[in-house]
CSV table of C-alpha atoms in Angstrom, one decimal:
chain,number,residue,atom,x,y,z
A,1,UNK,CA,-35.3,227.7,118.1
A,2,UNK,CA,-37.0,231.1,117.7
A,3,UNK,CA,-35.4,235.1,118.1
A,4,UNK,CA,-37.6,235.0,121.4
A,5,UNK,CA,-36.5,231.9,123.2
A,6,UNK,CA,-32.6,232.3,122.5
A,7,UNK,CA,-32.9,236.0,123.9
A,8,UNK,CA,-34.3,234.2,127.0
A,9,UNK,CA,-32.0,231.6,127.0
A,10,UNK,CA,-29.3,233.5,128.4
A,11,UNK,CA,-25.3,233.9,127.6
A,12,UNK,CA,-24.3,230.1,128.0
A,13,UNK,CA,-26.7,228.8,125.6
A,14,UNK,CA,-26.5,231.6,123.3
A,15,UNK,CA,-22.7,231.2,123.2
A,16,UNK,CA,-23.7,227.1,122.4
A,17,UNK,CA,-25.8,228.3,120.0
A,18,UNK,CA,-23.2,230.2,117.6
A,19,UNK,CA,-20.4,227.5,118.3
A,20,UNK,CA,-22.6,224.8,117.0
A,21,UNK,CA,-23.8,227.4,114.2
A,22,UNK,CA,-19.8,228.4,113.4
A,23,UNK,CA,-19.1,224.2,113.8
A,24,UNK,CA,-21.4,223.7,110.7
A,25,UNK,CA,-20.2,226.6,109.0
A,26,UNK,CA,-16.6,225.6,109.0
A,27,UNK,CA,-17.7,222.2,108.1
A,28,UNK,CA,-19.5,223.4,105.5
A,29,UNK,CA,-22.4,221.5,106.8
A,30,UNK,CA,-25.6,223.5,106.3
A,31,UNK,CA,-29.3,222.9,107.0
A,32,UNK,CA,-31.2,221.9,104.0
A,33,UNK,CA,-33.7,224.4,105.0
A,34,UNK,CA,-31.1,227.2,104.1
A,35,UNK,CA,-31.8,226.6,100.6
A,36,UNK,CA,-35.4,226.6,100.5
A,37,UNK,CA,-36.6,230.1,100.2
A,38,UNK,CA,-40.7,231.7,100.2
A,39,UNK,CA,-41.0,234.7,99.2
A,40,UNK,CA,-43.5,236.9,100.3
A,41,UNK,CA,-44.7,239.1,97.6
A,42,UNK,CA,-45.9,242.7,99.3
A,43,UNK,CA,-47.7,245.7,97.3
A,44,UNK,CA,-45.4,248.7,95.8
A,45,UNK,CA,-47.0,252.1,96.3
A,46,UNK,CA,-49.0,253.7,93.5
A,47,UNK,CA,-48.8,253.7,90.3
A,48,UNK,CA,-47.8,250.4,90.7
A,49,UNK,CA,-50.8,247.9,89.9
A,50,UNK,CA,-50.9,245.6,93.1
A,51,UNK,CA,-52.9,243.1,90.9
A,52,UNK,CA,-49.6,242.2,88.9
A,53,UNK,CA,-47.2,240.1,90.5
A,54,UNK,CA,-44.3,241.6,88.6
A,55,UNK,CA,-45.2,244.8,89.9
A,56,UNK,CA,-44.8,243.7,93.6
A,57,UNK,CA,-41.4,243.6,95.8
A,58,UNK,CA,-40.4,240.0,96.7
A,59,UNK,CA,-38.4,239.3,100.2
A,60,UNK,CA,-37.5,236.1,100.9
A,61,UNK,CA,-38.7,234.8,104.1
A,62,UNK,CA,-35.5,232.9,105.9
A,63,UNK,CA,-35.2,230.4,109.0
A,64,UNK,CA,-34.8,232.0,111.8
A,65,UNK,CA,-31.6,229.9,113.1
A,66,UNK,CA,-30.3,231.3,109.6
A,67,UNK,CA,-31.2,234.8,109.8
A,68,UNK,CA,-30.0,235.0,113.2
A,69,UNK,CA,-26.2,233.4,112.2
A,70,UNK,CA,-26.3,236.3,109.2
A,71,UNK,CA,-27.5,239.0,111.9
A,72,UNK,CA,-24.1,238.0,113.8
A,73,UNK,CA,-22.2,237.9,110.8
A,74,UNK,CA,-23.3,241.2,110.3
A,75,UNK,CA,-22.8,242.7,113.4
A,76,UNK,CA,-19.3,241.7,114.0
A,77,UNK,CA,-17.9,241.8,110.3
A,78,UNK,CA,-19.5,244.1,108.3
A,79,UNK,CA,-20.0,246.7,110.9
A,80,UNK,CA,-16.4,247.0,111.0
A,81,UNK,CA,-15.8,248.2,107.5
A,82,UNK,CA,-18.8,251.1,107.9
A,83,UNK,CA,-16.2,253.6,107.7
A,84,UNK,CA,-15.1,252.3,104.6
A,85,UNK,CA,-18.3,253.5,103.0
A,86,UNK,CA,-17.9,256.1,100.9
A,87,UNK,CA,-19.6,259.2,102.2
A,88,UNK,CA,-21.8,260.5,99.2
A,89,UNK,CA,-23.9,257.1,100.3
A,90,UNK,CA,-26.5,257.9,102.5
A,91,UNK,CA,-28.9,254.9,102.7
A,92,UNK,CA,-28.4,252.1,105.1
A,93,UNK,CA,-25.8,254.3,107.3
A,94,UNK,CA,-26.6,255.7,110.7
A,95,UNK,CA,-26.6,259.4,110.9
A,96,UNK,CA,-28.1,260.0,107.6
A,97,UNK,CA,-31.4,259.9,105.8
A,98,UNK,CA,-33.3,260.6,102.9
A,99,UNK,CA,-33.4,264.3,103.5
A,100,UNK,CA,-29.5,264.3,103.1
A,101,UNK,CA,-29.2,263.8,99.6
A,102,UNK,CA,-32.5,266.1,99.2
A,103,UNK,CA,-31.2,269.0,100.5
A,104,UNK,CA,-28.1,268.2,98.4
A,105,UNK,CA,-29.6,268.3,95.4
A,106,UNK,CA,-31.9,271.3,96.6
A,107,UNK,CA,-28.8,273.9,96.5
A,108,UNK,CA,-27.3,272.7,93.4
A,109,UNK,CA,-30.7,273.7,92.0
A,110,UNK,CA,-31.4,277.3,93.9
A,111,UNK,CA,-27.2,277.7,92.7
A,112,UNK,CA,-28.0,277.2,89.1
A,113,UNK,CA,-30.7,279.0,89.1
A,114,UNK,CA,-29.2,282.5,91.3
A,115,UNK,CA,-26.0,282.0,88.8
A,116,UNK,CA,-27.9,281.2,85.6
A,117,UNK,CA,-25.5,278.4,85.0
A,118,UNK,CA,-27.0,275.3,82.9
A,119,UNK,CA,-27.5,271.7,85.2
A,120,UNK,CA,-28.0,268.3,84.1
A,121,UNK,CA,-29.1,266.2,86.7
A,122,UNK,CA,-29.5,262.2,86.1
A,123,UNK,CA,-31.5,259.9,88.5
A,124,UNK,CA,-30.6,256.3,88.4
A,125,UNK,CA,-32.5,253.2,89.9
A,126,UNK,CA,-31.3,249.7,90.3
A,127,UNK,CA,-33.7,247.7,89.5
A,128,UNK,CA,-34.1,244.7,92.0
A,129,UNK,CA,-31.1,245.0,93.0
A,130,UNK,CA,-29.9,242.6,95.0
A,131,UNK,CA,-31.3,239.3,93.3
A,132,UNK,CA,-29.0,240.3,90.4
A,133,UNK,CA,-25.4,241.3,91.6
A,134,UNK,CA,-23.1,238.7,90.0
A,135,UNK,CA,-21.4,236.4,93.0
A,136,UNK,CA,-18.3,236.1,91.5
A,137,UNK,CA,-17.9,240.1,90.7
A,138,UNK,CA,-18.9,240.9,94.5
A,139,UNK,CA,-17.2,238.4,96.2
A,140,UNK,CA,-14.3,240.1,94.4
A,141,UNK,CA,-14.9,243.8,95.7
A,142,UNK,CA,-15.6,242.6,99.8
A,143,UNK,CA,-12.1,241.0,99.1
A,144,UNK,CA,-11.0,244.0,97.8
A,145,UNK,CA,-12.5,246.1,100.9
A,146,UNK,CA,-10.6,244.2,103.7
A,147,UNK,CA,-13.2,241.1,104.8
A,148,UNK,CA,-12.7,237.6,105.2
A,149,UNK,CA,-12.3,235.4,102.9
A,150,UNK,CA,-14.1,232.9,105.2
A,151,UNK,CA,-17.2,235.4,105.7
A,152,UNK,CA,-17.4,236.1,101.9
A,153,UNK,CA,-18.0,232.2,101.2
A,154,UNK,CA,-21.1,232.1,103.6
A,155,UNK,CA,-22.9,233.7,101.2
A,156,UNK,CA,-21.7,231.6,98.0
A,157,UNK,CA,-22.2,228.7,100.1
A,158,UNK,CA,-25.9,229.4,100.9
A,159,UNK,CA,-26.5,230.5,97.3
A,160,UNK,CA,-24.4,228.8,95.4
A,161,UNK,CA,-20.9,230.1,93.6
A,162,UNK,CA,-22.2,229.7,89.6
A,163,UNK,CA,-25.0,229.6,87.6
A,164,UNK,CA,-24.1,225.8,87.2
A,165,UNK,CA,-24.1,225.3,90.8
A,166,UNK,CA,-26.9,224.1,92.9
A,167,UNK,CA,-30.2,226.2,92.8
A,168,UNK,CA,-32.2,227.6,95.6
A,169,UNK,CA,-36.0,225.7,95.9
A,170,UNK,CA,-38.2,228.7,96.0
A,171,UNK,CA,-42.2,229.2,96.5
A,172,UNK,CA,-44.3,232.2,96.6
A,173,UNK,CA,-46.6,232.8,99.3
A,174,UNK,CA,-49.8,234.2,97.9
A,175,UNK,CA,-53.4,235.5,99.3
A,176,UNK,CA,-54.5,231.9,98.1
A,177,UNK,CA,-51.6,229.7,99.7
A,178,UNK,CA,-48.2,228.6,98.6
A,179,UNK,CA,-47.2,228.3,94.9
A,180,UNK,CA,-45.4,225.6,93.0
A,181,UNK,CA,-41.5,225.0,93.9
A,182,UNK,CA,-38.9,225.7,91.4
A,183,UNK,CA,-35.9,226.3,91.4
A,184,UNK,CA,-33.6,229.5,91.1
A,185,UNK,CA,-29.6,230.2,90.8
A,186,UNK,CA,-29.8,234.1,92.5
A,187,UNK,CA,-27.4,235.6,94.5
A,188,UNK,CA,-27.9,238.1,97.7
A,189,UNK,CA,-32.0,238.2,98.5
A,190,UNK,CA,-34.1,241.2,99.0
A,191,UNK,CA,-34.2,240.0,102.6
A,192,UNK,CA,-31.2,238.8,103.5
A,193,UNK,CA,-29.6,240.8,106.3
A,194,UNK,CA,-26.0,240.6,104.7
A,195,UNK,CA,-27.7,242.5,101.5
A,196,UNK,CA,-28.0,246.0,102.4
A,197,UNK,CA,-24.0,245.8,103.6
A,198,UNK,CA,-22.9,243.3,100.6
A,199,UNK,CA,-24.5,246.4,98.1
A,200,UNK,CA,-22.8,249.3,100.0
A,201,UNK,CA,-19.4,247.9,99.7
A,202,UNK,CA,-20.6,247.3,95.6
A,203,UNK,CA,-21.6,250.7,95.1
A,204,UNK,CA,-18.6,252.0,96.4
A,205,UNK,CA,-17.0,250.6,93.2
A,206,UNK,CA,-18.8,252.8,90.9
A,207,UNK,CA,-19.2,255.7,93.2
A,208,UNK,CA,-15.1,256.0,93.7
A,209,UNK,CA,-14.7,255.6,90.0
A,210,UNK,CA,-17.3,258.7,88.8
A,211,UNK,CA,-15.1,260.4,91.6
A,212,UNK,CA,-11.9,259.9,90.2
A,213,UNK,CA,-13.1,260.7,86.3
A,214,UNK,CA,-15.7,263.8,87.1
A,215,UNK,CA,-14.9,266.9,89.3
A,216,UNK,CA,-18.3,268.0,90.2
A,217,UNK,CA,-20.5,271.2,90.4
A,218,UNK,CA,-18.4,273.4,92.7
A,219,UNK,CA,-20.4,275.4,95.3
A,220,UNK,CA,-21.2,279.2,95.2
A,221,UNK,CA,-19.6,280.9,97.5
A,222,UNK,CA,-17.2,278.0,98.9
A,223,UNK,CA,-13.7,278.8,99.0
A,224,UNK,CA,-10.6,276.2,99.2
A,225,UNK,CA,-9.7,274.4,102.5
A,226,UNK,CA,-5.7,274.5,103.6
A,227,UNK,CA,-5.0,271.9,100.8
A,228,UNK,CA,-6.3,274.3,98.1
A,229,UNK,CA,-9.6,271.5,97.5
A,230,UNK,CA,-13.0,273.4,96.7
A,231,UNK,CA,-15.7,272.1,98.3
A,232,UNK,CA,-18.1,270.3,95.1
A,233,UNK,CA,-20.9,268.3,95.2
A,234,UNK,CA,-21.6,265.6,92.3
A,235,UNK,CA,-23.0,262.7,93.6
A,236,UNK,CA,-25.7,261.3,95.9
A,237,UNK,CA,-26.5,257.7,96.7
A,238,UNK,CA,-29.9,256.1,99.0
A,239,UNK,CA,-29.9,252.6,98.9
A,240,UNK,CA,-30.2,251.6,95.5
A,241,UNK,CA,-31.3,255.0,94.4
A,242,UNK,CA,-28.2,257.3,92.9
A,243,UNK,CA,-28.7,261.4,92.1
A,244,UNK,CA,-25.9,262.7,90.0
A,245,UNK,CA,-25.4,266.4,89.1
A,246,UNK,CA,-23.2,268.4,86.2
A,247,UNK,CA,-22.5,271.3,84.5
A,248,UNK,CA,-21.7,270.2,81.0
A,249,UNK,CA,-23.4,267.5,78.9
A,250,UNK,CA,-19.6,266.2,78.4
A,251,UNK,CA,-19.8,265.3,82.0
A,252,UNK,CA,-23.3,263.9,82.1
A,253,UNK,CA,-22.3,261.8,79.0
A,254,UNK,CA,-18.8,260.7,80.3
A,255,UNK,CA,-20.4,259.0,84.1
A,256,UNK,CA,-23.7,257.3,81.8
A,257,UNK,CA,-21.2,255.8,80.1
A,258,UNK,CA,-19.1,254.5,83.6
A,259,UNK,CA,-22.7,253.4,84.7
A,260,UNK,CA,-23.5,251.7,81.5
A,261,UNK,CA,-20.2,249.5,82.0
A,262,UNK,CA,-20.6,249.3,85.2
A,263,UNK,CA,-23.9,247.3,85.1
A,264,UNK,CA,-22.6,245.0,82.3
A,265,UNK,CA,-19.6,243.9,84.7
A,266,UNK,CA,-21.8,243.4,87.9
A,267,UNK,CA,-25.3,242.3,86.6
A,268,UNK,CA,-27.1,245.3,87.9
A,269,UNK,CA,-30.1,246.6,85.8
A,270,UNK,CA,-30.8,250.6,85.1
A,271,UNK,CA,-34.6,250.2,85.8
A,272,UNK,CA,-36.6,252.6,83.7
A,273,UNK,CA,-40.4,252.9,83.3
A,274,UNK,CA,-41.3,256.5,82.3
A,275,UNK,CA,-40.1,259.4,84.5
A,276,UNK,CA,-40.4,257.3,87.2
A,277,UNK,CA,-36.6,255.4,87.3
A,278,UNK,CA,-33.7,256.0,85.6
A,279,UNK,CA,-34.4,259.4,83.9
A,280,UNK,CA,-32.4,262.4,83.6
A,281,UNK,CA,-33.2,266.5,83.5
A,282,UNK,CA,-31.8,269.6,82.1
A,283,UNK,CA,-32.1,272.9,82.2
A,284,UNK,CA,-30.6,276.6,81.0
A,285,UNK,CA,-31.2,280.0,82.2
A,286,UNK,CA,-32.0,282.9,79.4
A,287,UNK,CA,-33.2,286.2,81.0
A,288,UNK,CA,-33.7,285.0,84.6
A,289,UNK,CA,-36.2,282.1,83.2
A,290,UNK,CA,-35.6,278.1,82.8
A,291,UNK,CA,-35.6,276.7,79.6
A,292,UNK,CA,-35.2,273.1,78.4
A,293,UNK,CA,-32.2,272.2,76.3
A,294,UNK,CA,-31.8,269.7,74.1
A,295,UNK,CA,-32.2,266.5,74.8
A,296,UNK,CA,-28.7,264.7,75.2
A,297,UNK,CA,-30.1,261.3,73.7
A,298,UNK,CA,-28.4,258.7,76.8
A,299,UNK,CA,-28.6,255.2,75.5
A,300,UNK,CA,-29.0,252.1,77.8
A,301,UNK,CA,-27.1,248.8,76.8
A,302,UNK,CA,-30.6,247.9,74.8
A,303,UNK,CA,-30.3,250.9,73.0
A,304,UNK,CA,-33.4,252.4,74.7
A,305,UNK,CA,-33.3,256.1,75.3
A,306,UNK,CA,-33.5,257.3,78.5
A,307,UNK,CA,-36.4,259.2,79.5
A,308,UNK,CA,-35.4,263.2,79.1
A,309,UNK,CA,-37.5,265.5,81.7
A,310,UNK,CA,-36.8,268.4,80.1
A,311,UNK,CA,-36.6,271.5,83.1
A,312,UNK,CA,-40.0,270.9,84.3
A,313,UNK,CA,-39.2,268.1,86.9
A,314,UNK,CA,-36.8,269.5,89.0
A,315,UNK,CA,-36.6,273.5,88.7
A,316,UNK,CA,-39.3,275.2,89.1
């Protein structure tokens, strides 16, 4: 049945619809075309090369019966727990945007630079994402966060639970047809509509801990509300995109390291490819003018460095 004709249907065949859906579910009786997956592989902006398939974002094309059961799941589960969502996270949330976390990071830089105060900032990227988030590790935070038990095993029973469990039969569509099957143990798909919601309730993880362990750059001119709490700001989220600011190297070095653990316990990546990913800046004032300190040497897991900016990225 397609999006168009249950819309048309009407209520008592809609409501037939998701009780046969929810019937299979709590069987755990699901369509074998559930686990077959084609991804669709579409061209990254520049400098990405479009001619290499690495370089291009895959999103799994779904059934539509299945997209339409995760699009209710999503509506009446996880759109209960949006306030739980913590706030430095402005992607996927209604109200906010990309120019949030932009103007954020705008006045810590026009601050630093009126003051003469030193700033680190560190850009993180999570490479692919979704594909990679350990099951196990974030069927454990939704727990965590207040949702169903019940809900949280859709997704492992779709997916799978372990690596040894049964894989997903995938195929790539391509400009000359379909490629050959195999077979892939993934978890939530760049795709999926439970995705963007399964990764918010993820990042809060690592977002709450920085916020716990690092007090932040505090704001010129900002006095103390009635509980004696400055107003700070250290921390901005966009999807899978995360902007962190500091005044101290200690600080910079002390949240790399929480992100560094971080991605060993959930199966994240830190993406880096040049100064275009994971990459972080610095910069310190001597007679009004920016200069570029030394480079604070941030190792990832590999032992790669992580690209240093120096002052001419962001502060000029």
């Amino acid at each position: 049945m397609s999006v168009e004709m249950l819309l048309e249907a009407g209520r008592e065949v809609q409501l037939g619809f998701y009780e046969a859906l929810m019937a299979d579910v709590r069987g755990e009786t699901l369509s074998p075309q559930w686990k077959v997956v084609l991804y669709a592989l579409l061209a990254k902006p520049p400098p990405n090369d479009p001619t290499v398939v690495a370089e291009r974002r895959e999103i799994a094309l779904m059934p539509q019966d299945m997209n339409i059961f995760l699009q209710m799941i999503r509506r009446t589960v996880y759109a209960r727990v949006a306030d739980r969502v913590a706030a430095e996270q402005y992607g996927w949330r209604q109200g906010v945007g990309c120019a949030d976390p932009g103007l954020s990071l705008q006045v810590a830089v026009q601050q630093a630079r009126r003051l003469g105060l030193p700033l680190y900032v560190l850009w993180i990227d999570l490479a692919t994402f979704f594909p990679k988030i350990q099951r196990l590790c974030n069927f454990r935070s939704e727990i965590r966060q207040g949702l169903p038990p019940e809900v949280c095993d859709i997704a492992l029973d779709i997916y799978g639970r372990f690596a040894g469990d049964e894989s997903v039969a995938c195929q790539y569509d391509t400009d000359a047809g379909l490629g050959r099957a195999f077979h892939n143990h993934m978890g939530c798909l760049m795709g999926c509509p439970l995705s963007p919601d399964k990764a918010k309730l993820l990042l809060n993880s690592i977002i709450v801990a920085i916020s716990l362990q690092v007090k932040g750059l505090r704001l010129w001119g900002e006095g103390a509300d009635e509980q004696g709490v400055r107003n700070t700001l250290l921390q901005m989220a966009y999807a899978d995109d995360w902007c962190g600011v500091f005044e101290t190297v200690a600080q910079l070095r002390k949240v790399w390291d929480m992100w560094v653990t971080w991605e060993q316990v959930v199966g994240a990546k830190l993406g880096v490819k040049k100064l275009l990913k994971t990459v972080v800046s610095g910069v310190e004032w001597v007679g009004g003018k920016a200069h570029t300190p030394a480079d604070p040497r941030l190792l990832m897991a590999s032992g790669e460095l992580v690209p240093f900016a120096g002052h001419d990225v962001a502060y000029k």
